[in-house]
Coordinates of N, CA and C in Angstrom, one line a residue:
W238 N -3.5 -18.7 -1.0 CA -4.7 -17.8 -1.3 C -4.3 -16.7 -2.3
H239 N -3.0 -16.6 -2.6 CA -2.6 -15.5 -3.5 C -1.7 -16.1 -4.5
G240 N -2.2 -16.4 -5.7 CA -1.4 -17.0 -6.7 C -0.7 -16.1 -7.6
G241 N -1.1 -14.8 -7.6 CA -0.4 -13.8 -8.5 C -1.1 -12.5 -8.3
V242 N -0.7 -11.6 -9.2 CA -1.2 -10.2 -9.1 C -1.0 -9.6 -10.5
N243 N -1.9 -8.7 -10.9 CA -1.8 -8.0 -12.2 C -0.7 -7.0 -12.1
S244 N 0.1 -6.8 -13.1 CA 1.1 -5.8 -13.2 C 0.5 -4.5 -13.6
I245 N 1.2 -3.4 -13.5 CA 0.8 -2.1 -14.0 C 0.6 -2.3 -15.6
V246 N -0.5 -1.7 -16.1 CA -0.7 -1.7 -17.5 C 0.4 -1.0 -18.2
R247 N 1.0 -1.6 -19.2 CA 2.3 -1.0 -19.8 C 2.1 -0.8 -21.3
R248 N 3.0 0.1 -21.8 CA 3.1 0.3 -23.2 C 4.4 -0.2 -23.7
I249 N 4.4 -1.2 -24.6 CA 5.6 -1.8 -25.1 C 6.0 -1.1 -26.4
S250 N 7.2 -0.8 -26.5 CA 7.7 -0.1 -27.8 C 9.1 -0.6 -28.1
L251 N 9.5 -0.3 -29.3 CA 10.8 -0.7 -29.8 C 11.7 0.5 -29.8
R252 N 12.9 0.4 -29.2 CA 13.8 1.6 -29.1 C 15.2 1.1 -29.4
S253 N 16.0 2.0 -29.9 CA 17.4 1.7 -30.2 C 18.2 1.9 -28.9
V254 N 18.8 0.9 -28.3 CA 19.6 1.0 -27.1 C 21.0 0.5 -27.4
D255 N 22.0 1.4 -27.2 CA 23.4 1.0 -27.5 C 23.5 0.5 -29.0
G256 N 22.7 1.1 -29.9 CA 22.8 0.8 -31.3 C 22.1 -0.5 -31.7
K257 N 21.4 -1.1 -30.7 CA 20.6 -2.3 -31.1 C 19.1 -2.1 -30.7
P258 N 18.3 -2.8 -31.5 CA 16.8 -2.7 -31.2 C 16.5 -3.4 -29.9
Q259 N 15.7 -2.8 -29.1 CA 15.3 -3.4 -27.8 C 13.9 -3.1 -27.5
L260 N 13.1 -4.0 -27.0 CA 11.8 -3.8 -26.5 C 11.9 -3.1 -25.1
V261 N 11.1 -2.0 -24.9 CA 11.1 -1.3 -23.6 C 9.7 -1.3 -23.2
S262 N 9.5 -1.3 -21.8 CA 8.2 -1.4 -21.2 C 8.0 -0.3 -20.2
Q263 N 7.0 0.6 -20.4 CA 6.7 1.7 -19.5 C 5.2 1.7 -19.1
P264 N 5.0 2.2 -17.9 CA 3.5 2.4 -17.5 C 2.8 3.3 -18.5
I265 N 1.6 3.0 -18.8 CA 0.8 3.8 -19.7 C 0.6 5.2 -19.1
G266 N 0.4 6.2 -19.9 CA 0.3 7.6 -19.5 C -0.9 7.8 -18.6
A267 N -1.9 7.0 -18.7 CA -3.1 7.2 -17.9 C -2.9 7.0 -16.4
L268 N -1.8 6.4 -16.0 CA -1.4 6.2 -14.6 C -1.1 7.6 -14.0
D269 N -0.6 8.5 -14.8 CA -0.3 9.9 -14.3 C -1.6 10.5 -13.7
K270 N -2.8 10.2 -14.2 CA -4.0 10.8 -13.8 C -4.4 10.3 -12.4
L271 N -3.8 9.3 -11.9 CA -4.1 8.7 -10.6 C -3.2 9.3 -9.5
E272 N -2.2 10.2 -9.9 CA -1.3 10.7 -9.0 C -1.8 11.9 -8.2
G273 N -1.5 11.9 -6.9 CA -1.9 13.1 -6.1 C -0.8 14.1 -6.0
A274 N -0.8 14.9 -5.0 CA 0.2 16.0 -4.9 C 1.6 15.5 -4.7
E275 N 2.5 16.0 -5.5 CA 3.9 15.6 -5.5 C 4.7 16.3 -4.4
E276 N 5.6 15.5 -3.8 CA 6.6 16.0 -2.9 C 8.0 15.8 -3.7
R277 N 8.8 16.9 -3.7 CA 10.0 16.8 -4.5 C 11.2 17.3 -3.7
R278 N 12.3 16.7 -4.0 CA 13.6 17.1 -3.4 C 14.6 17.1 -4.5
A279 N 15.6 17.9 -4.5 CA 16.7 18.0 -5.5 C 18.0 18.0 -4.8
D280 N 19.0 17.4 -5.5 CA 20.4 17.5 -5.0 C 20.5 17.0 -3.6
V281 N 20.1 15.8 -3.3 CA 20.2 15.2 -2.0 C 21.4 14.4 -1.9
K282 N 22.3 14.6 -0.9 CA 23.5 13.8 -0.7 C 23.3 12.9 0.4
V283 N 23.4 11.6 0.2 CA 23.3 10.6 1.2 C 24.7 10.0 1.5
T284 N 25.1 10.2 2.8 CA 26.4 9.7 3.2 C 26.3 8.5 4.0
T285 N 27.4 7.8 4.2 CA 27.4 6.6 5.0 C 27.1 6.8 6.5
S286 N 27.3 8.1 6.9 CA 27.1 8.4 8.3 C 25.9 9.2 8.6
S287 N 25.2 9.7 7.6 CA 24.1 10.6 7.9 C 22.8 9.9 7.6
T288 N 21.8 10.4 8.3 CA 20.4 9.9 8.1 C 19.6 11.0 7.3
V289 N 19.2 10.7 6.1 CA 18.5 11.7 5.3 C 17.0 11.4 5.6
T290 N 16.3 12.5 5.9 CA 14.8 12.3 6.1 C 14.1 12.5 4.8
L291 N 13.4 11.5 4.4 CA 12.7 11.6 3.1 C 11.2 11.9 3.4
P292 N 10.5 12.5 2.5 CA 9.0 12.5 2.6 C 8.5 11.1 2.8
Q293 N 7.4 10.9 3.6 CA 6.9 9.6 3.8 C 5.6 9.4 3.1
P294 N 5.4 8.2 2.5 CA 4.1 7.9 1.9 C 3.0 7.8 2.9
T295 N 1.8 8.2 2.5 CA 0.7 8.2 3.5 C -0.3 7.2 3.1
T296 N -0.1 6.5 2.0 CA -1.0 5.5 1.5 C -0.3 4.2 1.1
D297 N -1.0 3.1 0.9 CA -0.4 1.8 0.5 C 0.1 1.9 -0.9
A298 N -0.4 2.8 -1.8 CA 0.0 2.8 -3.1 C 0.7 4.2 -3.4
Y299 N 1.8 4.2 -4.0 CA 2.5 5.5 -4.4 C 3.5 5.2 -5.5
R300 N 4.0 6.3 -6.0 CA 5.0 6.3 -7.1 C 6.2 7.1 -6.6
L301 N 7.4 6.5 -6.7 CA 8.6 7.1 -6.4 C 9.6 7.2 -7.6
R302 N 9.9 8.4 -8.0 CA 10.8 8.6 -9.1 C 12.1 9.2 -8.6
V303 N 13.2 8.5 -8.9 CA 14.5 8.9 -8.4 C 15.5 9.0 -9.6
E304 N 16.3 10.0 -9.6 CA 17.4 10.1 -10.6 C 18.7 10.1 -9.8
L305 N 19.6 9.1 -10.1 CA 20.8 8.9 -9.4 C 22.0 9.4 -10.2
D306 N 23.0 9.9 -9.6 CA 24.2 10.3 -10.3 C 25.2 9.1 -10.3
P307 N 25.5 8.5 -11.5 CA 26.3 7.3 -11.5 C 27.8 7.6 -11.1
A308 N 28.1 8.9 -11.0 CA 29.5 9.2 -10.5 C 29.6 9.2 -9.0
S309 N 28.5 8.9 -8.3 CA 28.6 8.7 -6.9 C 29.7 7.8 -6.5
N310 N 30.4 8.0 -5.4 CA 31.4 7.1 -5.0 C 31.0 6.0 -4.1
A311 N 29.7 5.9 -3.9 CA 29.2 4.7 -3.1 C 29.3 3.4 -3.9
K312 N 29.2 2.3 -3.1 CA 29.1 1.0 -3.8 C 27.7 0.8 -4.1
E313 N 26.7 1.1 -3.2 CA 25.3 0.9 -3.4 C 24.5 2.0 -2.8
V314 N 23.3 2.2 -3.3 CA 22.3 3.0 -2.6 C 21.1 2.1 -2.4
R315 N 20.5 2.1 -1.3 CA 19.4 1.2 -1.0 C 18.2 2.1 -0.4
F316 N 17.0 1.9 -1.1 CA 15.8 2.5 -0.6 C 15.0 1.4 0.1
R317 N 14.6 1.6 1.4 CA 13.8 0.7 2.1 C 12.3 1.1 1.9
L318 N 11.5 0.2 1.3 CA 10.1 0.5 1.1 C 9.3 -0.4 1.9
K319 N 8.0 0.0 2.1 CA 7.1 -0.8 2.9 C 7.7 -1.2 4.3
E320 N 8.4 -0.2 4.9 CA 9.1 -0.5 6.1 C 8.2 -0.3 7.4
K321 N 8.3 -1.3 8.2 CA 7.6 -1.2 9.5 C 8.3 -2.2 10.5
G322 N 9.0 -1.6 11.5 CA 9.8 -2.4 12.4 C 10.9 -3.2 11.6
E323 N 10.9 -4.5 11.8 CA 11.9 -5.3 11.1 C 11.6 -5.7 9.7
H324 N 10.4 -5.3 9.2 CA 10.0 -5.7 7.9 C 10.2 -4.6 6.9
F325 N 10.7 -4.9 5.7 CA 10.9 -3.9 4.6 C 11.3 -4.7 3.4
V326 N 11.3 -4.0 2.3 CA 11.8 -4.5 1.0 C 12.8 -3.4 0.5
I327 N 13.9 -3.9 -0.1 CA 14.9 -3.0 -0.6 C 14.9 -2.9 -2.1
V328 N 14.9 -1.7 -2.6 CA 15.1 -1.5 -4.0 C 16.4 -0.7 -4.1
G329 N 17.4 -1.1 -4.8 CA 18.7 -0.5 -4.8 C 19.4 -0.5 -6.1
Y330 N 20.5 0.3 -6.1 CA 21.3 0.3 -7.3 C 22.8 0.1 -6.9
N331 N 23.5 -0.8 -7.6 CA 24.9 -1.1 -7.3 C 25.7 -0.3 -8.3
F332 N 26.4 0.7 -7.9 CA 27.3 1.5 -8.8 C 28.5 0.8 -9.3
S333 N 29.0 -0.2 -8.5 CA 30.2 -1.0 -8.9 C 29.9 -1.8 -10.1
D334 N 28.8 -2.5 -10.2 CA 28.5 -3.4 -11.4 C 27.3 -2.9 -12.2
S335 N 26.8 -1.7 -11.9 CA 25.7 -1.2 -12.7 C 24.5 -2.1 -12.8
T336 N 24.1 -2.5 -11.6 CA 22.9 -3.4 -11.5 C 21.8 -2.7 -10.6
V337 N 20.6 -2.9 -11.0 CA 19.5 -2.5 -10.1 C 19.0 -3.8 -9.5
F338 N 18.5 -3.7 -8.3 CA 18.1 -5.0 -7.6 C 16.9 -4.8 -6.6
V339 N 16.2 -5.9 -6.4 CA 15.1 -5.9 -5.4 C 15.4 -7.0 -4.4
K340 N 15.4 -6.7 -3.1 CA 15.5 -7.7 -2.1 C 14.2 -7.7 -1.2
R341 N 13.6 -8.9 -1.1 CA 12.4 -9.0 -0.3 C 12.6 -10.0 0.8
E342 N 13.8 -10.3 1.2 CA 14.1 -11.3 2.3 C 13.6 -10.9 3.6
K343 N 13.2 -9.6 3.8 CA 12.7 -9.1 5.1 C 11.3 -8.7 5.1
D344 N 10.5 -9.1 4.0 CA 9.1 -8.7 4.1 C 8.4 -9.7 5.0
A345 N 7.1 -9.5 5.2 CA 6.4 -10.1 6.3 C 6.3 -11.6 6.2
I346 N 6.4 -12.2 4.9 CA 6.2 -13.6 4.8 C 7.5 -14.3 4.3
A347 N 8.6 -13.6 4.2 CA 9.8 -14.1 3.6 C 10.3 -15.4 4.3
E348 N 10.3 -15.4 5.6 CA 10.9 -16.5 6.3 C 10.1 -17.8 6.1
A349 N 8.8 -17.7 5.8 CA 7.9 -18.8 5.6 C 8.0 -19.3 4.2
M350 N 8.6 -18.6 3.3 CA 8.6 -18.9 1.9 C 9.8 -19.7 1.5
P351 N 9.7 -20.4 0.3 CA 10.9 -21.2 -0.2 C 12.0 -20.2 -0.5
G352 N 13.2 -20.8 -0.6 CA 14.4 -19.9 -0.8 C 14.4 -19.1 -2.0
V353 N 13.7 -19.5 -3.1 CA 13.6 -18.7 -4.3 C 12.9 -17.4 -4.1
Y354 N 12.0 -17.3 -3.1 CA 11.4 -16.1 -2.8 C 12.3 -15.0 -2.3
R355 N 13.3 -15.5 -1.5 CA 14.3 -14.6 -0.9 C 15.5 -14.3 -1.8
K356 N 15.5 -14.9 -3.0 CA 16.6 -14.6 -3.9 C 16.5 -13.1 -4.4
V357 N 17.7 -12.5 -4.5 CA 17.8 -11.1 -5.0 C 17.5 -11.1 -6.5
M358 N 16.6 -10.3 -6.9 CA 16.3 -10.1 -8.3 C 17.1 -8.9 -8.8
K359 N 17.8 -9.1 -9.9 CA 18.7 -8.0 -10.3 C 18.8 -8.0 -11.8
S360 N 19.2 -6.8 -12.4 CA 19.5 -6.7 -13.8 C 20.5 -5.6 -14.0
M361 N 21.4 -5.8 -15.0 CA 22.3 -4.8 -15.3 C 21.7 -3.7 -16.1
V362 N 22.0 -2.4 -15.8 CA 21.5 -1.3 -16.5 C 22.5 -0.1 -16.4
K363 N 22.9 0.4 -17.5 CA 23.9 1.5 -17.5 C 23.2 2.9 -17.4
A364 N 24.0 3.9 -17.0 CA 23.5 5.2 -16.9 C 23.2 5.7 -18.3
R365 N 22.2 6.6 -18.5 CA 21.9 7.3 -19.7 C 22.0 8.8 -19.5
N366 N 22.9 9.4 -20.4 CA 23.0 10.9 -20.3 C 23.4 11.3 -18.9
G367 N 24.3 10.5 -18.2 CA 24.8 10.8 -16.9 C 23.8 10.6 -15.8
I368 N 22.7 9.8 -16.0 CA 21.7 9.6 -14.9 C 21.2 8.2 -15.0
V369 N 20.9 7.7 -13.8 CA 20.2 6.4 -13.7 C 18.8 6.7 -13.2
K370 N 17.8 6.5 -13.9 CA 16.4 6.8 -13.5 C 15.7 5.5 -13.0
L371 N 15.1 5.7 -11.8 CA 14.3 4.6 -11.2 C 12.9 5.1 -11.1
D372 N 11.9 4.5 -11.7 CA 10.5 4.8 -11.5 C 9.9 3.6 -10.8
I373 N 9.6 3.8 -9.5 CA 9.2 2.7 -8.6 C 7.7 2.9 -8.3
I374 N 6.9 1.9 -8.6 CA 5.5 1.9 -8.4 C 5.2 0.9 -7.3
V375 N 4.7 1.4 -6.2 CA 4.5 0.5 -5.0 C 3.0 0.4 -4.8
D376 N 2.5 -0.8 -4.7 CA 1.1 -1.1 -4.4 C 1.0 -1.9 -3.1
T377 N -0.2 -2.3 -2.7 CA -0.3 -3.0 -1.4 C 0.5 -4.3 -1.4
T378 N 0.5 -5.1 -2.5 CA 1.2 -6.4 -2.5 C 2.2 -6.5 -3.7
S379 N 2.7 -5.4 -4.2 CA 3.6 -5.4 -5.3 C 4.5 -4.2 -5.3
I380 N 5.7 -4.4 -5.9 CA 6.6 -3.3 -6.2 C 7.2 -3.6 -7.6
E381 N 7.0 -2.6 -8.5 CA 7.6 -2.6 -9.8 C 8.6 -1.5 -10.1
V382 N 9.7 -1.9 -10.6 CA 10.8 -0.9 -10.8 C 11.1 -0.8 -12.3
F383 N 10.8 0.4 -12.9 CA 11.1 0.7 -14.3 C 12.4 1.6 -14.3
V384 N 13.4 1.1 -15.0 CA 14.7 1.7 -15.0 C 15.0 2.3 -16.4
N385 N 15.4 3.6 -16.4 CA 15.8 4.3 -17.6 C 14.7 4.2 -18.7
N386 N 13.5 4.7 -18.3 CA 12.3 4.7 -19.2 C 12.0 3.3 -19.8
G387 N 12.1 2.3 -18.9 CA 11.7 1.0 -19.3 C 12.7 0.1 -20.0
E388 N 13.9 0.4 -20.0 CA 15.0 -0.5 -20.5 C 15.0 -1.8 -19.7
T389 N 14.8 -1.7 -18.4 CA 14.8 -2.8 -17.6 C 13.6 -2.7 -16.6
V390 N 12.9 -3.8 -16.3 CA 11.8 -3.8 -15.4 C 11.9 -5.0 -14.5
L391 N 11.7 -4.7 -13.2 CA 11.7 -5.7 -12.2 C 10.3 -5.6 -11.5
S392 N 9.5 -6.7 -11.5 CA 8.2 -6.8 -10.9 C 8.2 -7.9 -9.8
N393 N 7.8 -7.5 -8.6 CA 7.8 -8.5 -7.5 C 6.5 -8.4 -6.7
L394 N 6.0 -9.5 -6.3 CA 5.0 -9.6 -5.2 C 5.8 -9.3 -3.9
V395 N 5.1 -8.5 -3.0 CA 5.7 -8.3 -1.7 C 4.5 -8.3 -0.7
F396 N 4.9 -8.6 0.5 CA 3.8 -8.7 1.6 C 4.3 -8.0 2.8
A397 N 3.6 -7.0 3.2 CA 4.0 -6.2 4.4 C 2.9 -6.1 5.4
P398 N 3.2 -5.8 6.7 CA 2.2 -5.7 7.7 C 1.3 -4.5 7.3
A399 N 0.1 -4.5 7.9 CA -0.8 -3.3 7.7 C -0.2 -2.0 8.1
G400 N -0.3 -1.0 7.3 CA 0.3 0.3 7.7 C 1.8 0.4 7.5
A401 N 2.4 -0.5 6.7 CA 3.8 -0.5 6.5 C 4.1 0.4 5.3
N402 N 4.2 1.7 5.6 CA 4.5 2.6 4.5 C 5.8 3.4 4.7
G403 N 6.6 3.0 5.6 CA 7.9 3.7 5.9 C 8.8 3.7 4.6
L404 N 9.5 4.8 4.5 CA 10.5 4.9 3.4 C 11.8 5.6 3.9
S405 N 12.9 4.9 3.6 CA 14.2 5.5 4.1 C 15.2 5.1 3.0
V406 N 16.4 5.7 3.1 CA 17.5 5.5 2.2 C 18.8 5.4 2.9
E407 N 19.7 4.6 2.4 CA 21.0 4.5 2.9 C 22.0 4.3 1.8
S408 N 23.2 4.8 2.1 CA 24.3 4.7 1.1 C 25.4 3.8 1.7
I409 N 25.9 2.9 0.9 CA 26.8 1.8 1.3 C 28.2 2.1 0.6
G410 N 29.2 2.2 1.5 CA 30.6 2.3 0.9 C 31.0 3.6 0.3
G411 N 30.3 4.7 0.7 CA 30.6 6.0 0.1 C 29.3 6.8 0.1
N412 N 29.4 7.9 -0.6 CA 28.3 8.9 -0.7 C 27.5 8.7 -2.0
T413 N 26.2 8.9 -1.9 CA 25.3 8.8 -3.1 C 24.7 10.2 -3.4
D414 N 24.8 10.6 -4.6 CA 24.1 11.9 -5.0 C 22.8 11.6 -5.7
I415 N 21.7 12.0 -5.1 CA 20.4 11.9 -5.7 C 20.1 13.2 -6.4
R416 N 20.0 13.2 -7.7 CA 19.8 14.4 -8.4 C 18.3 14.9 -8.2
S417 N 17.4 14.0 -8.2 CA 16.0 14.3 -8.1 C 15.3 13.2 -7.4
F418 N 14.3 13.6 -6.5 CA 13.5 12.7 -5.8 C 12.0 13.2 -5.8
R419 N 11.1 12.4 -6.3 CA 9.7 12.8 -6.5 C 8.8 11.6 -5.9
L420 N 8.0 12.0 -5.0 CA 7.0 11.0 -4.4 C 5.6 11.5 -4.6
T421 N 4.8 10.6 -5.1 CA 3.4 11.0 -5.3 C 2.5 9.8 -4.9
P422 N 1.4 10.1 -4.1 CA 0.5 9.1 -3.8 C -0.3 8.7 -5.0
L423 N -0.8 7.5 -5.1 CA -1.7 7.0 -6.2 C -3.1 6.8 -5.7
K424 N -4.0 7.4 -6.4 CA -5.4 7.3 -6.0 C -6.0 5.9 -6.5
V425 N -6.1 5.0 -5.6 CA -6.6 3.7 -6.0 C -7.6 3.3 -5.0
A426 N -8.4 2.2 -5.3 CA -9.4 1.7 -4.4 C -8.8 1.3 -3.1
P427 N -9.4 1.7 -2.0 CA -8.8 1.3 -0.7 C -8.9 -0.2 -0.5
V428 N -7.9 -0.7 0.2 CA -7.8 -2.2 0.5 C -8.5 -2.5 1.8
K429 N -9.4 -3.4 1.8 CA -10.1 -3.8 3.0 C -9.4 -5.1 3.5
R430 N -8.8 -5.0 4.6 CA -8.1 -6.2 5.2 C -9.0 -6.9 6.2
R431 N -9.0 -8.2 6.2 CA -9.9 -8.9 7.0 C -9.1 -9.5 8.2
D432 N -9.5 -9.4 9.4 CA -8.9 -9.9 10.5 C -9.0 -11.5 10.5
V433 N -7.9 -12.2 10.3 CA -7.9 -13.6 10.2 C -8.4 -14.2 11.5
D434 N -8.0 -13.7 12.7 CA -8.4 -14.2 13.9 C -9.9 -14.2 14.2
A435 N -10.6 -13.3 13.5 CA -12.0 -13.1 13.8 C -12.9 -14.1 13.0
Q436 N -12.2 -14.9 12.1 CA -13.0 -15.8 11.3 C -13.5 -17.0 12.1

């Protein structure tokens, strides 16, 4: 029933990256006008033993902007998105090999899908000016990750149970320093879910 989904409308431009021309892709500025009140945190330290309480999304669609310190001694930092019970999607950054990744093997339909659906999507991306920037746009059935102002983009369909808006973070193999954390709801048309059993 669901063959695809539209991505966020983007602005494509040419930029010099490491001395070479590269196409970069960013959400258009008009998206900012859909943002609601922002919740912000600064200088958050996530340790392997502590549970950091993050602001929680209140809607199916939201934007999460995170700035990571690449000098963190962790192996990885993982943000669990669309979390409800045993279902969630992970967006993370591996400090050891400088890769951003998306794992959806735990979303609501992953077990029923072919193996390629559960494959980890990843891309190498270096820190810029001492920061790794993740701009994560979450919608009802998609998660798009724009890294370092569009140098790398990962777009994925995801499927979560109704009301799955939990958000948490964990640090693997050491501590992660989050320089900045910004969460804003997105004002979009409400999704009307149909009860399959009632048909």
